[in-house]
Coordinates of C-alpha atoms and ligand atoms in Angstrom, one line a residue:
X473 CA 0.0 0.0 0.0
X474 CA 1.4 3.5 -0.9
X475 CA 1.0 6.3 1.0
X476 CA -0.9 9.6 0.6
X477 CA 1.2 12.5 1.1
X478 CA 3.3 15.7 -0.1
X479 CA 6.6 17.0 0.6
X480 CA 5.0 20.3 2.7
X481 CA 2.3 17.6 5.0
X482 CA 4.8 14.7 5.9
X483 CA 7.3 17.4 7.1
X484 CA 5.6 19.1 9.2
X485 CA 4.7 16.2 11.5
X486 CA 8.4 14.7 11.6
X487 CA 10.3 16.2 14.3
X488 CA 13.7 17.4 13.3
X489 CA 13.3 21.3 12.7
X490 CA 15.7 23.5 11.1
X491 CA 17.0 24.4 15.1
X492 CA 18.2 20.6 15.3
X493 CA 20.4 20.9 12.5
X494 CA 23.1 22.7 14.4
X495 CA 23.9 20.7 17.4
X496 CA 23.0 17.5 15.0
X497 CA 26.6 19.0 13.0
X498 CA 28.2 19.9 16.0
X499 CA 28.0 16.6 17.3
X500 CA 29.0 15.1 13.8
X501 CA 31.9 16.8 14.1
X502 CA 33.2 15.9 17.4
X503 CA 33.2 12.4 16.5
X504 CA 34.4 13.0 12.5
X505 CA 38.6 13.0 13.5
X506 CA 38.6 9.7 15.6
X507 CA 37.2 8.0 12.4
X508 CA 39.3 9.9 9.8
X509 CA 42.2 9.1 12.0
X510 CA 41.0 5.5 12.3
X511 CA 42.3 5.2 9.2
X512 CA 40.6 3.5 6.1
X513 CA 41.2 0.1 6.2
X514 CA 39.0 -0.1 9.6
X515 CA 36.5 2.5 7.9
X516 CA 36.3 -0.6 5.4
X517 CA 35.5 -3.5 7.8
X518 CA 32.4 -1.0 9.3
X519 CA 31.3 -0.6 5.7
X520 CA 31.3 -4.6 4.7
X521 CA 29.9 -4.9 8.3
X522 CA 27.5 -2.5 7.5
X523 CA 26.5 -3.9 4.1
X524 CA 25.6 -7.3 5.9
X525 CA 23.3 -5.9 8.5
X526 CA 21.5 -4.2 5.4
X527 CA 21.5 -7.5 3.8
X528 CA 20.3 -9.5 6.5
X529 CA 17.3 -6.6 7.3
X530 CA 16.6 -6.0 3.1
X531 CA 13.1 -7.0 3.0
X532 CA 12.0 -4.8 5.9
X533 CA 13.7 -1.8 3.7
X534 CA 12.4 -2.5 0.8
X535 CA 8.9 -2.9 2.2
X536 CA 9.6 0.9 3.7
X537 CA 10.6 1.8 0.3
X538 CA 8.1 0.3 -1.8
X539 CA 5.5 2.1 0.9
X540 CA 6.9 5.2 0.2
X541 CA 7.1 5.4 -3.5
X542 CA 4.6 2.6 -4.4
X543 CA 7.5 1.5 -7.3
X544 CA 7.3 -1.9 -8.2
X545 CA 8.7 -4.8 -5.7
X546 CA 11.4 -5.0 -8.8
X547 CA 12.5 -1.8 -9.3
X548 CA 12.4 -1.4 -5.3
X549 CA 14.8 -4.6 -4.6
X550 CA 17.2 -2.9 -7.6
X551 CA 17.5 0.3 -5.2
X552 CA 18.1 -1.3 -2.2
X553 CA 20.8 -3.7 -3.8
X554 CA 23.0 -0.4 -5.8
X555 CA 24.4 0.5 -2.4
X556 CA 24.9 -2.9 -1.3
X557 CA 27.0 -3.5 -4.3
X558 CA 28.6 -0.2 -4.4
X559 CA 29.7 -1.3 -0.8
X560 CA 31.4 -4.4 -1.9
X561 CA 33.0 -2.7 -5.3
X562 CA 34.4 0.5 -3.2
X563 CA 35.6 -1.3 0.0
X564 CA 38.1 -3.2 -2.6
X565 CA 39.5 -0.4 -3.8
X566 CA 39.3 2.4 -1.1
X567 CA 42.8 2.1 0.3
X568 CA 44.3 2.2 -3.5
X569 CA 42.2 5.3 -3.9
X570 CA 43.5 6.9 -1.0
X571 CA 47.1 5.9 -0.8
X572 CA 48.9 9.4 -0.8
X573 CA 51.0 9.6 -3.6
X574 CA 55.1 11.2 -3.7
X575 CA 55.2 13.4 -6.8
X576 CA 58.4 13.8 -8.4
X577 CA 60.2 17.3 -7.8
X578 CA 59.9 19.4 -10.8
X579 CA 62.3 22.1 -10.5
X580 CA 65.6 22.6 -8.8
X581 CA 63.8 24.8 -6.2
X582 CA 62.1 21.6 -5.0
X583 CA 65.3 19.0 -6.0
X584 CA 66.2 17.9 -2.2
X585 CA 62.3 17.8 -1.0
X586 CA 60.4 14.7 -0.7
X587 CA 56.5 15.6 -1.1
X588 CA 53.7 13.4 -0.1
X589 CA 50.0 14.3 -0.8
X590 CA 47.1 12.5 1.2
X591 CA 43.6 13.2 1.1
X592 CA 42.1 14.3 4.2
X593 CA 38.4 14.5 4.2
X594 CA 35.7 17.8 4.3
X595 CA 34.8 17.1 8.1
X596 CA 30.8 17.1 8.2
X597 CA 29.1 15.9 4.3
X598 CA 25.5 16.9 3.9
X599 CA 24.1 14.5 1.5
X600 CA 20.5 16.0 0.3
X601 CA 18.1 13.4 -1.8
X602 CA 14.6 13.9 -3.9
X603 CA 12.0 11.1 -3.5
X604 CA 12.0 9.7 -6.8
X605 CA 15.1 7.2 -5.7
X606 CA 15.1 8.1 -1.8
X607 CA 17.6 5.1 -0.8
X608 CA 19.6 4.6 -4.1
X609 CA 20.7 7.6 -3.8
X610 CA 21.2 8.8 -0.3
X611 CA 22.9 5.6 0.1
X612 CA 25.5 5.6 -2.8
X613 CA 26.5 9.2 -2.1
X614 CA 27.3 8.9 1.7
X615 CA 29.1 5.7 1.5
X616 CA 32.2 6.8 -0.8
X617 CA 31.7 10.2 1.8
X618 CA 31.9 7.7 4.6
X619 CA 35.0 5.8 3.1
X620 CA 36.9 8.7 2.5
X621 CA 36.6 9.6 6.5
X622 CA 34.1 12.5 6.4
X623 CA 31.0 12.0 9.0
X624 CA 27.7 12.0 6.9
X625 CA 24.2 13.5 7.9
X626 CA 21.2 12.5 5.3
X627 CA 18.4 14.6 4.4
X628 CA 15.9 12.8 2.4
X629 CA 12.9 14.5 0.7
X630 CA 10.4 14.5 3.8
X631 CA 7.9 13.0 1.5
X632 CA 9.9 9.3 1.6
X633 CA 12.2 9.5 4.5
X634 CA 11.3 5.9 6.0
X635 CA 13.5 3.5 3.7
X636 CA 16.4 5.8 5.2
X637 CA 15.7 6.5 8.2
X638 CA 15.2 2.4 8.2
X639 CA 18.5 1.7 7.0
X640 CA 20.4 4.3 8.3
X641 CA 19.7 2.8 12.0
X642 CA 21.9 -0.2 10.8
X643 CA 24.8 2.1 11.6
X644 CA 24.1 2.2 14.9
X645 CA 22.6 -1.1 15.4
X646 CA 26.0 -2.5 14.8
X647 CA 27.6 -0.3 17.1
X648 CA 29.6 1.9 14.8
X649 CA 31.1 5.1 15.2
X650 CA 28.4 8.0 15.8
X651 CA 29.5 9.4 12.2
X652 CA 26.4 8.6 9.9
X653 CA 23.3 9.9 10.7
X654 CA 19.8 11.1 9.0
X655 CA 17.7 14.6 9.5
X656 CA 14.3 14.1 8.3
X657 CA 12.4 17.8 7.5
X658 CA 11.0 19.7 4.4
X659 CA 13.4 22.0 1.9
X660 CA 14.3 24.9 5.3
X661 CA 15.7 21.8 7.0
X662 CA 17.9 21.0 4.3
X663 CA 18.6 24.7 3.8
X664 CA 19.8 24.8 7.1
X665 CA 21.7 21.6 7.0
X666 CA 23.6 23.3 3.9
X667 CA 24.4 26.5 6.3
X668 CA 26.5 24.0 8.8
X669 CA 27.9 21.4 6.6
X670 CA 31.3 21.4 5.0
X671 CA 30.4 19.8 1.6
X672 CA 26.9 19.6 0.4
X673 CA 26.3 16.4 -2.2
X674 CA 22.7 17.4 -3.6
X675 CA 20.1 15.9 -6.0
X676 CA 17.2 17.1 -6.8
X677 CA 15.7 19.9 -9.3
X678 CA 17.6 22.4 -10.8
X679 CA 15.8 24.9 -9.1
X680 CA 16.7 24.3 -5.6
X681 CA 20.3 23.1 -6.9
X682 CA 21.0 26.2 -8.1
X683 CA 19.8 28.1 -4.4
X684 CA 21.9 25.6 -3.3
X685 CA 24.7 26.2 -5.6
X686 CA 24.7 30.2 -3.9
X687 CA 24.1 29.4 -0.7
X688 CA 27.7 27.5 -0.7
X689 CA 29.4 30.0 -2.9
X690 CA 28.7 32.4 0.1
X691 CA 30.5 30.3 2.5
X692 CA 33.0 29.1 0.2
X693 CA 32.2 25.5 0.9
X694 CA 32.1 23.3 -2.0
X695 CA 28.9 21.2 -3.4
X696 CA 28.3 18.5 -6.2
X697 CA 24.8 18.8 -8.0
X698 CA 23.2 16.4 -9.4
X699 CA 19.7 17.9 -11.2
X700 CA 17.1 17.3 -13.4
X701 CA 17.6 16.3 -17.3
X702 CA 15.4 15.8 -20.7
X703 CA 17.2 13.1 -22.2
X704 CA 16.8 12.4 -25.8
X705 CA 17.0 9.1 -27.5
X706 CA 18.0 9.1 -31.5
X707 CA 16.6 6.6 -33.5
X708 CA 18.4 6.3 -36.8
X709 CA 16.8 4.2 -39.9
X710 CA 19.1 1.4 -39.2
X711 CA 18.1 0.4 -35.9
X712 CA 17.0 -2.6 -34.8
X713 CA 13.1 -1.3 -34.0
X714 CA 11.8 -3.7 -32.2
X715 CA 15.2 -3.7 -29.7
X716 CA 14.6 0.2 -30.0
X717 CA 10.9 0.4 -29.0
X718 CA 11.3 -1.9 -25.7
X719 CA 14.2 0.0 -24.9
X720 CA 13.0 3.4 -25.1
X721 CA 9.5 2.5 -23.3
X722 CA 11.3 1.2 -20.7
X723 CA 14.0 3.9 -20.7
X724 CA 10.6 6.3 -20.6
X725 CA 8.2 4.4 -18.0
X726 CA 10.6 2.9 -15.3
X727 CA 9.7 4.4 -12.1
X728 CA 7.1 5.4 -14.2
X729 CA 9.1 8.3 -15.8
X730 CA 10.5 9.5 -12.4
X731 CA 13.9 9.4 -13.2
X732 CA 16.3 12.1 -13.8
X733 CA 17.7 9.8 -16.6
X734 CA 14.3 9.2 -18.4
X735 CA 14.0 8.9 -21.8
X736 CA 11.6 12.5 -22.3
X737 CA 12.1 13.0 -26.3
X738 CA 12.4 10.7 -29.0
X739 CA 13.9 11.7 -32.5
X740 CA 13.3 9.3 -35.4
X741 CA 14.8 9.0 -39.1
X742 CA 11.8 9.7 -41.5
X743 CA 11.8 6.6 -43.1
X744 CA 11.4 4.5 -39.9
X745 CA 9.1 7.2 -38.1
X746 CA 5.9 5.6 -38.2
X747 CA 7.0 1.7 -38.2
X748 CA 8.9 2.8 -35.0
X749 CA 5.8 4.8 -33.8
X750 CA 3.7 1.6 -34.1
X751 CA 5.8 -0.5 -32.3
X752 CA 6.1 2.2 -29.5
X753 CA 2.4 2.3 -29.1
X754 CA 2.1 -1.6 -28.8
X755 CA 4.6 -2.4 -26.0
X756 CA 3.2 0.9 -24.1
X757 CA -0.5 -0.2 -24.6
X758 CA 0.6 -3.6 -23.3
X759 CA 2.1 -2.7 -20.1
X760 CA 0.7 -3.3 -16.7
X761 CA -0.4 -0.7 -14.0
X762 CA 0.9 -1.1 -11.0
X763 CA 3.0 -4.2 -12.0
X764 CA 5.6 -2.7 -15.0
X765 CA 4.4 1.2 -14.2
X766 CA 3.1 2.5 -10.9
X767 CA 0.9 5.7 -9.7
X768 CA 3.8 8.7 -9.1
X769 CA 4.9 9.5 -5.7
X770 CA 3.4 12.9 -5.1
X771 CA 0.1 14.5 -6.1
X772 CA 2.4 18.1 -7.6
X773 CA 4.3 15.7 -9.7
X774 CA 1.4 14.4 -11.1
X775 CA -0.1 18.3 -11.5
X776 CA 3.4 18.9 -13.6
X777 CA 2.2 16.2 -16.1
X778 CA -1.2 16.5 -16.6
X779 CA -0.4 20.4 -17.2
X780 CA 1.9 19.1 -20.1
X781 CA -0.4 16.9 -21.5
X782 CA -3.3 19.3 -21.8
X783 CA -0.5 21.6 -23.3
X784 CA 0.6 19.5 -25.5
X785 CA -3.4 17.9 -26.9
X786 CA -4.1 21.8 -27.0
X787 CA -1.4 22.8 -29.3
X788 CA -2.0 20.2 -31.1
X789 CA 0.2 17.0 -30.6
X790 CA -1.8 13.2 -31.1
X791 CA -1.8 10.4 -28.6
X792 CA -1.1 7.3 -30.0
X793 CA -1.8 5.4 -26.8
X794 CA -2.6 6.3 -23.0
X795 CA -3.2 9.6 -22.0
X796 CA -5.9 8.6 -19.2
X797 CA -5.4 10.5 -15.8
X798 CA -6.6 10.4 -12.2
X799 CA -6.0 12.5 -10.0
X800 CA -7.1 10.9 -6.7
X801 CA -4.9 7.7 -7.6
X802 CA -2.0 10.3 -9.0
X803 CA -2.2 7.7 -11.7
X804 CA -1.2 9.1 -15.3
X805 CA -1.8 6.2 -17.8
X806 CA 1.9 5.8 -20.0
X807 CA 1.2 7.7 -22.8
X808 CA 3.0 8.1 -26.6
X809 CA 2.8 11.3 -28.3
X810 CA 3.2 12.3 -31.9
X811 CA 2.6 15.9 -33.6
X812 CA 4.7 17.7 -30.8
X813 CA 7.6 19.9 -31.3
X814 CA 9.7 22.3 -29.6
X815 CA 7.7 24.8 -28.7
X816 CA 5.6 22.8 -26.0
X817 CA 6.3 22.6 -22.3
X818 CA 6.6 18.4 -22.7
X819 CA 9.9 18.6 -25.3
X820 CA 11.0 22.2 -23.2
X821 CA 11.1 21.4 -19.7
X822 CA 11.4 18.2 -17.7
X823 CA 8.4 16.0 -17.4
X824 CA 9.3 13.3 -14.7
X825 CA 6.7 10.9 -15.4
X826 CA 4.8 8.6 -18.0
X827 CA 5.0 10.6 -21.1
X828 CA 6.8 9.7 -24.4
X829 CA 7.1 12.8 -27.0
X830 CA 8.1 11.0 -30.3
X831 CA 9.3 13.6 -33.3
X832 CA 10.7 12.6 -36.9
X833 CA 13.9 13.9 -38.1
X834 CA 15.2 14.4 -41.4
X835 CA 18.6 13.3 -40.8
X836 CA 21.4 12.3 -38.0
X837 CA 22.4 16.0 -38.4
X838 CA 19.2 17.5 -37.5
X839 CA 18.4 15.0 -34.7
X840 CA 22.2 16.0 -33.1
X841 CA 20.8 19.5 -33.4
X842 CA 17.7 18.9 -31.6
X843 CA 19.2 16.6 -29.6
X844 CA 21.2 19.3 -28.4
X845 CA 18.9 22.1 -28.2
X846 CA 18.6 21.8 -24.3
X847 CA 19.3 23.7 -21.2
X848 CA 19.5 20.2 -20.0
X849 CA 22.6 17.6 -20.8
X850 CA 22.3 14.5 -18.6
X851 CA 22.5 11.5 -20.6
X852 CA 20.9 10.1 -23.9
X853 CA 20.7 7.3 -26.0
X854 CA 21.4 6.1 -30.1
X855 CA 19.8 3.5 -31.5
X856 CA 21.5 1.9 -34.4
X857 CA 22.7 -1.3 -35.8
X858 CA 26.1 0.6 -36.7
X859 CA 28.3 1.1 -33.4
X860 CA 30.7 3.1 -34.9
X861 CA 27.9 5.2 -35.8
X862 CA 26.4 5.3 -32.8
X863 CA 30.0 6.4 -31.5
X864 CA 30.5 9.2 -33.5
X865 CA 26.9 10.9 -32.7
X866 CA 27.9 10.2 -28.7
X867 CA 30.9 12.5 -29.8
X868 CA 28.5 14.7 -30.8
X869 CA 26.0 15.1 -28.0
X870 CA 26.5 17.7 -25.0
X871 CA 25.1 14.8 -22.6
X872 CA 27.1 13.7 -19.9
X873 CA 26.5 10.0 -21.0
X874 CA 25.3 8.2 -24.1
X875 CA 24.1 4.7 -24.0
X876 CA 24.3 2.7 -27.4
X877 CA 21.2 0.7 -27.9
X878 CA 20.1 0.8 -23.9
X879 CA 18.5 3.5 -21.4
X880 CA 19.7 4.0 -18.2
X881 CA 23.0 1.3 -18.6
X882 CA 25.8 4.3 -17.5
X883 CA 23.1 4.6 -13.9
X884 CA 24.4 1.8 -12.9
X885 CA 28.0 1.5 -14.0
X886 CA 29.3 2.9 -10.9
X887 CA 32.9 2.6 -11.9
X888 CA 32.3 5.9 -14.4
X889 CA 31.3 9.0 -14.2
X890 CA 27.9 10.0 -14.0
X891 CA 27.7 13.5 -14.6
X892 CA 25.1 16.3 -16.1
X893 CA 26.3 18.6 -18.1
X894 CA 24.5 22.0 -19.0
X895 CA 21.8 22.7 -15.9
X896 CA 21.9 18.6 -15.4
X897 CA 24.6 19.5 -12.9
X898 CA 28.2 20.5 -11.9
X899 CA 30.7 17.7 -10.2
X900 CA 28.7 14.4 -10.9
X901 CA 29.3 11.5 -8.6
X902 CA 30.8 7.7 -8.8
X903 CA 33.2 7.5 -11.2
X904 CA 36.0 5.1 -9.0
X905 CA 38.6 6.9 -7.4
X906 CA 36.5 10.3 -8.3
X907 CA 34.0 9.1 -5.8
X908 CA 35.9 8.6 -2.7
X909 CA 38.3 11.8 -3.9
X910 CA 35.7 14.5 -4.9
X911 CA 34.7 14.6 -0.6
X912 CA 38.7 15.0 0.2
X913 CA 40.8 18.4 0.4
X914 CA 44.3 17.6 -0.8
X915 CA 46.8 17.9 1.9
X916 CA 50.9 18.3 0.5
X917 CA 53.6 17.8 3.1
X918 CA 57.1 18.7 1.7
X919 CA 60.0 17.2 3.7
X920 CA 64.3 17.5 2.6
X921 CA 65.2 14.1 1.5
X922 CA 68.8 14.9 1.9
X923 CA 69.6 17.2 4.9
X924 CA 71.9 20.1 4.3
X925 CA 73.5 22.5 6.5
X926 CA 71.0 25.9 6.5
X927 CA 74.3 27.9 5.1
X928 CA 74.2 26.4 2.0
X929 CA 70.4 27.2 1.3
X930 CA 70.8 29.4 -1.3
X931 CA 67.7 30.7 -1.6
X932 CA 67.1 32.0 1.9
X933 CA 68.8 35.4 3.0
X934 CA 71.1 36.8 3.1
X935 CA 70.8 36.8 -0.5
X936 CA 74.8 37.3 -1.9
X937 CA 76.7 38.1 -5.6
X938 CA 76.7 34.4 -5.7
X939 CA 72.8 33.6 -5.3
X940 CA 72.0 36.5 -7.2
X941 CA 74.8 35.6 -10.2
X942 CA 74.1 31.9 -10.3
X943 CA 70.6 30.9 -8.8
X944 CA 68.1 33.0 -11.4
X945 CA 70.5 31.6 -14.5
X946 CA 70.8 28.1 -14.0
X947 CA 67.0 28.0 -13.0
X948 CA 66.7 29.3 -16.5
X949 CA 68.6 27.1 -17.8
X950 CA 66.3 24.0 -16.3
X951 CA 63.2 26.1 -17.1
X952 CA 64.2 26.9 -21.0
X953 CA 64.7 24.1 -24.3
X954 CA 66.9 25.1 -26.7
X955 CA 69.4 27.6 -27.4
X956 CA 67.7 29.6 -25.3
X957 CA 69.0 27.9 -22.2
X958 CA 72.3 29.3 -22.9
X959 CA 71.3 33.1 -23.7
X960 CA 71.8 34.8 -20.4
Ligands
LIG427 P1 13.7 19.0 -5.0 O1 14.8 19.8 -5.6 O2 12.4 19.7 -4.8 O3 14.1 18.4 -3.6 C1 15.3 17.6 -3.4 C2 15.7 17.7 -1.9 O4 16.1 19.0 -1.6 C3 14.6 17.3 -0.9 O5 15.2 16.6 0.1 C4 14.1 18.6 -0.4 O6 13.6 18.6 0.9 C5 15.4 19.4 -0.4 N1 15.3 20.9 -0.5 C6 14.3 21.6 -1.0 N2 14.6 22.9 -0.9 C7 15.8 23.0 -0.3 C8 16.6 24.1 0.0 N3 16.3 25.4 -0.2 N4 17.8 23.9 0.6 C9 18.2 22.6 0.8 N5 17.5 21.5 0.5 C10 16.2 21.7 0.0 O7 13.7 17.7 -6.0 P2 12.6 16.6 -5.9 O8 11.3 17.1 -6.5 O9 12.6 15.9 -4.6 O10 13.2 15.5 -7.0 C11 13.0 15.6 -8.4 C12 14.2 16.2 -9.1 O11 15.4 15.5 -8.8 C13 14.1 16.1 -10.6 O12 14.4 17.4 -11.2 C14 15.1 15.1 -11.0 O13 15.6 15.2 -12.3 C15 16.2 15.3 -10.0 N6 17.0 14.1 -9.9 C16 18.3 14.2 -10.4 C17 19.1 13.1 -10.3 C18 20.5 13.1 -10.9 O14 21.3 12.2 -10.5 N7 20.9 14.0 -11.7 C19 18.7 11.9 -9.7 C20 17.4 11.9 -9.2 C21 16.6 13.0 -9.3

């Protein structure tokens, strides 16, 4: 059973107010050095312990979840299972990751100096989540957070908060340190969460990002955004249709539409635009509700796409299949439309939800162009028989990520970027060693490898004929190629 509520009513009765926030950080950092200094091969034995308790309490989790969101059981046992993996894959590698590495001097200044550079973590993370993936995400950002030695606090969207507030308790029930915690409130509690923190990880709309973006800028901390995207998917005349149309729909529909990676614009060759259309239109019309596609999470999501529907039937655009709504259920039946174009708010701004804009294209070069045409640049997807092709349109495509012949495949490939380009974003997460690193300051140490006696420092004072006639010149001589090494 899902339940009924928005962002503004389920935050309001949860009790951590915007006045918790500070002596929730304040206690965060008090206990964030003893696990930094703990060091990270102990940080990795609390994750793997960690990643067992979740394991051994999954189906109470996903139950949470599934509550929450009303996804499918499926798609809800994917989410829980990411982090679980992303657990296993990180723990193998952190200490690689983080050994601090002894760049070789390059110049004489630095000849006799041994440097060593280690990565010390941003004290107190604030890892801020929408609802549309409340435990996928909040859980695969704080864990490389968590690795790298920062203490993490989690603010879900307050309209799902029980999957993490659920598995977030596992840290403690295992008797970890008191370095991973979760504040459950509406948008001022994460506002105020983003005033104390150190480094705020953040994904949700572009909107809010980009408040968020300022409000970090005016403390000078630093903050990876992850926001909202209009992916396009090209479908050139030599694709295999039938692989393109399952693809797509589900590329479209999973979570019904609620993803930030969802396939919202389709671009077809003429000459396979209305074969490909018909194809479309059957796998859509044969999908189940509430088994392949579910009712959406909140009641203003499903306002946002019914207003682009009725935009789009107004101005003119067809449905080929679907288009039924209801309100009360915030059920919006997966729907194909033909007859749009740029100028409606379905192909301009992000939809979120069960709507597939379909649009014929003259050529690869125009359906780059549109393709492009975006404020958005999160991912997207070609669709051809011809991988080089396909390759040399990805080239082409201010997106972040192209899959070839899938939707969605670079979501889970946690050992690459993922990372939106345009408004989709700024700093991207996963990505390997980029996952762990991207939450650590760089720390250089610079120590004499060879110890010599302070008189022959040449460059500290007094500065004589001979530092003056010799050390500028053979600097030069290091610094220059050439001929010119010799011209004094
Ligand atoms: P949202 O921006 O409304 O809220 C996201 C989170 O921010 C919530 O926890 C909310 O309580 C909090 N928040 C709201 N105002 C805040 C403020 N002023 N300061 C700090 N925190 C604040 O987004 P949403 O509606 O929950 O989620 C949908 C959006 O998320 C879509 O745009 C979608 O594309 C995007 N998204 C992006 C990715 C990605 O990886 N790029 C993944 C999933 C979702």
């Amino acid at each position: 059973m899902t339940r009924q509520h928005t962002e503004t009513e389920v935050g309001a009765g949860l009790p951590d107010r915007p006045d918790r926030v500070s002596e929730l950080v304040a206690n965060m950092r008090a206990a964030q050095p003893s696990w930094e200094h703990a060091g990270v091969e102990t940080r990795v034995r609390w994750l793997r312990r960690y990643a067992e308790w979740l394991l051994d309490n999954q189906e109470r989790i996903v139950g949470a979840l599934a509550a929450d969101t009303g996804k499918p059981l499926v798609e809800a046992r994917i989410e829980f299972t990411v982090p679980v993996d992303m657990i296993k894959y990180s723990a193998r590698h952190a200490k690689r990751w983080l050994r601090p590495e002894h760049p070789a001097p390059p110049n004489l200044l630095n000849a006799l100096k041994r440097a060593t550079v280690t990565h010390r973590p941003y004290p107190v993370v604030a890892v801020i989540t929408p609802w549309n993936f409340p435990l996928g995400l909040s859980l695969c950002d704080a864990i490389p957070a968590l690795l790298a030695g920062a203490a993490v606090i989690v603010k879900p969207a307050s309209a799902t908060p029980h999957s993490v507030i659920a598995a977030i308790e596992g840290w403690a029930a295992i008797g970890a340190p008191p370095v991973f915690t979760v504040l459950h409130g509406p948008g001022a509690t994460g506002a105020a969460l983003v005033d104390a923190a150190d480094y705020v990880q953040f994904t949700g709309s572009t909107e809010v990002g980009t408040e968020i973006a300022r409000r970090c800028a005016e403390r000078l901390i630093p903050c990876g955004l992850e926001l909202g995207g209009k992916d396009p998917a090209i479908v050139l005349s030599d694709a295999d249709l039938d692989l393109a149309a399952r693809g797509i729909a589900w590329g479209a529909l999973a979570n019904a539409g609620q993803m930030c990676t969802s396939v919202e614009r389709v671009y077809v060759e003429a000459a396979v635009y209305s074969e490909f259309v018909k194809k479309l239109t059957a796998h859509v019309d044969s999908l189940e509700r509430g088994v392949d596609v579910a009712p959406l999470v909140t009641t203003e999501q499903f306002d946002v796409v019914s207003a682009q529907l009725k935009d789009a039937v107004a101005s003119g655009a067809q449905i080929t299949t679907g288009g039924g709504t209801d309100r009360s259920a915030r059920w919006v039946q997966p729907t194909v439309l033909t007859g749009v174009d740029h100028t409606m708010t379905c192909v301009q701004e992000e939809t979120f939800g069960p709507v597939i804009p379909v649009m014929p294209v003259a050529d690869e070069d125009q359906a780059v162009t549109l393709a492009n045409s975006s404020r958005f640049g999160l991912s997207a997807s070609v669709w051809t028989r011809d991988k080089r092709r396909g390759r040399r349109i990805a080239a082409r495509l201010d997106a972040g990520a192209v899959n070839i012949n899938d939707s969605h495949a670079n979501v889970f490939f946690f050992a690459a970027p993922m990372d939106g380009w345009k408004e989709s974003g700024l700093g991207g997460r996963f990505g390997g060693a980029t996952a762990l690193l991207k939450y650590c300051r760089p720390q250089t140490i610079t120590a004499a490898r060879v110890a010599i006696p302070y008189q022959r420092y040449l460059l500290w004072f007094p500065y004589t004929r001979v530092s003056t006639a010799l050390l500028g010149r053979i600097m030069r001589a290091l610094a220059a190629t050439g001929r010119r090494r010799w011209r004094w």
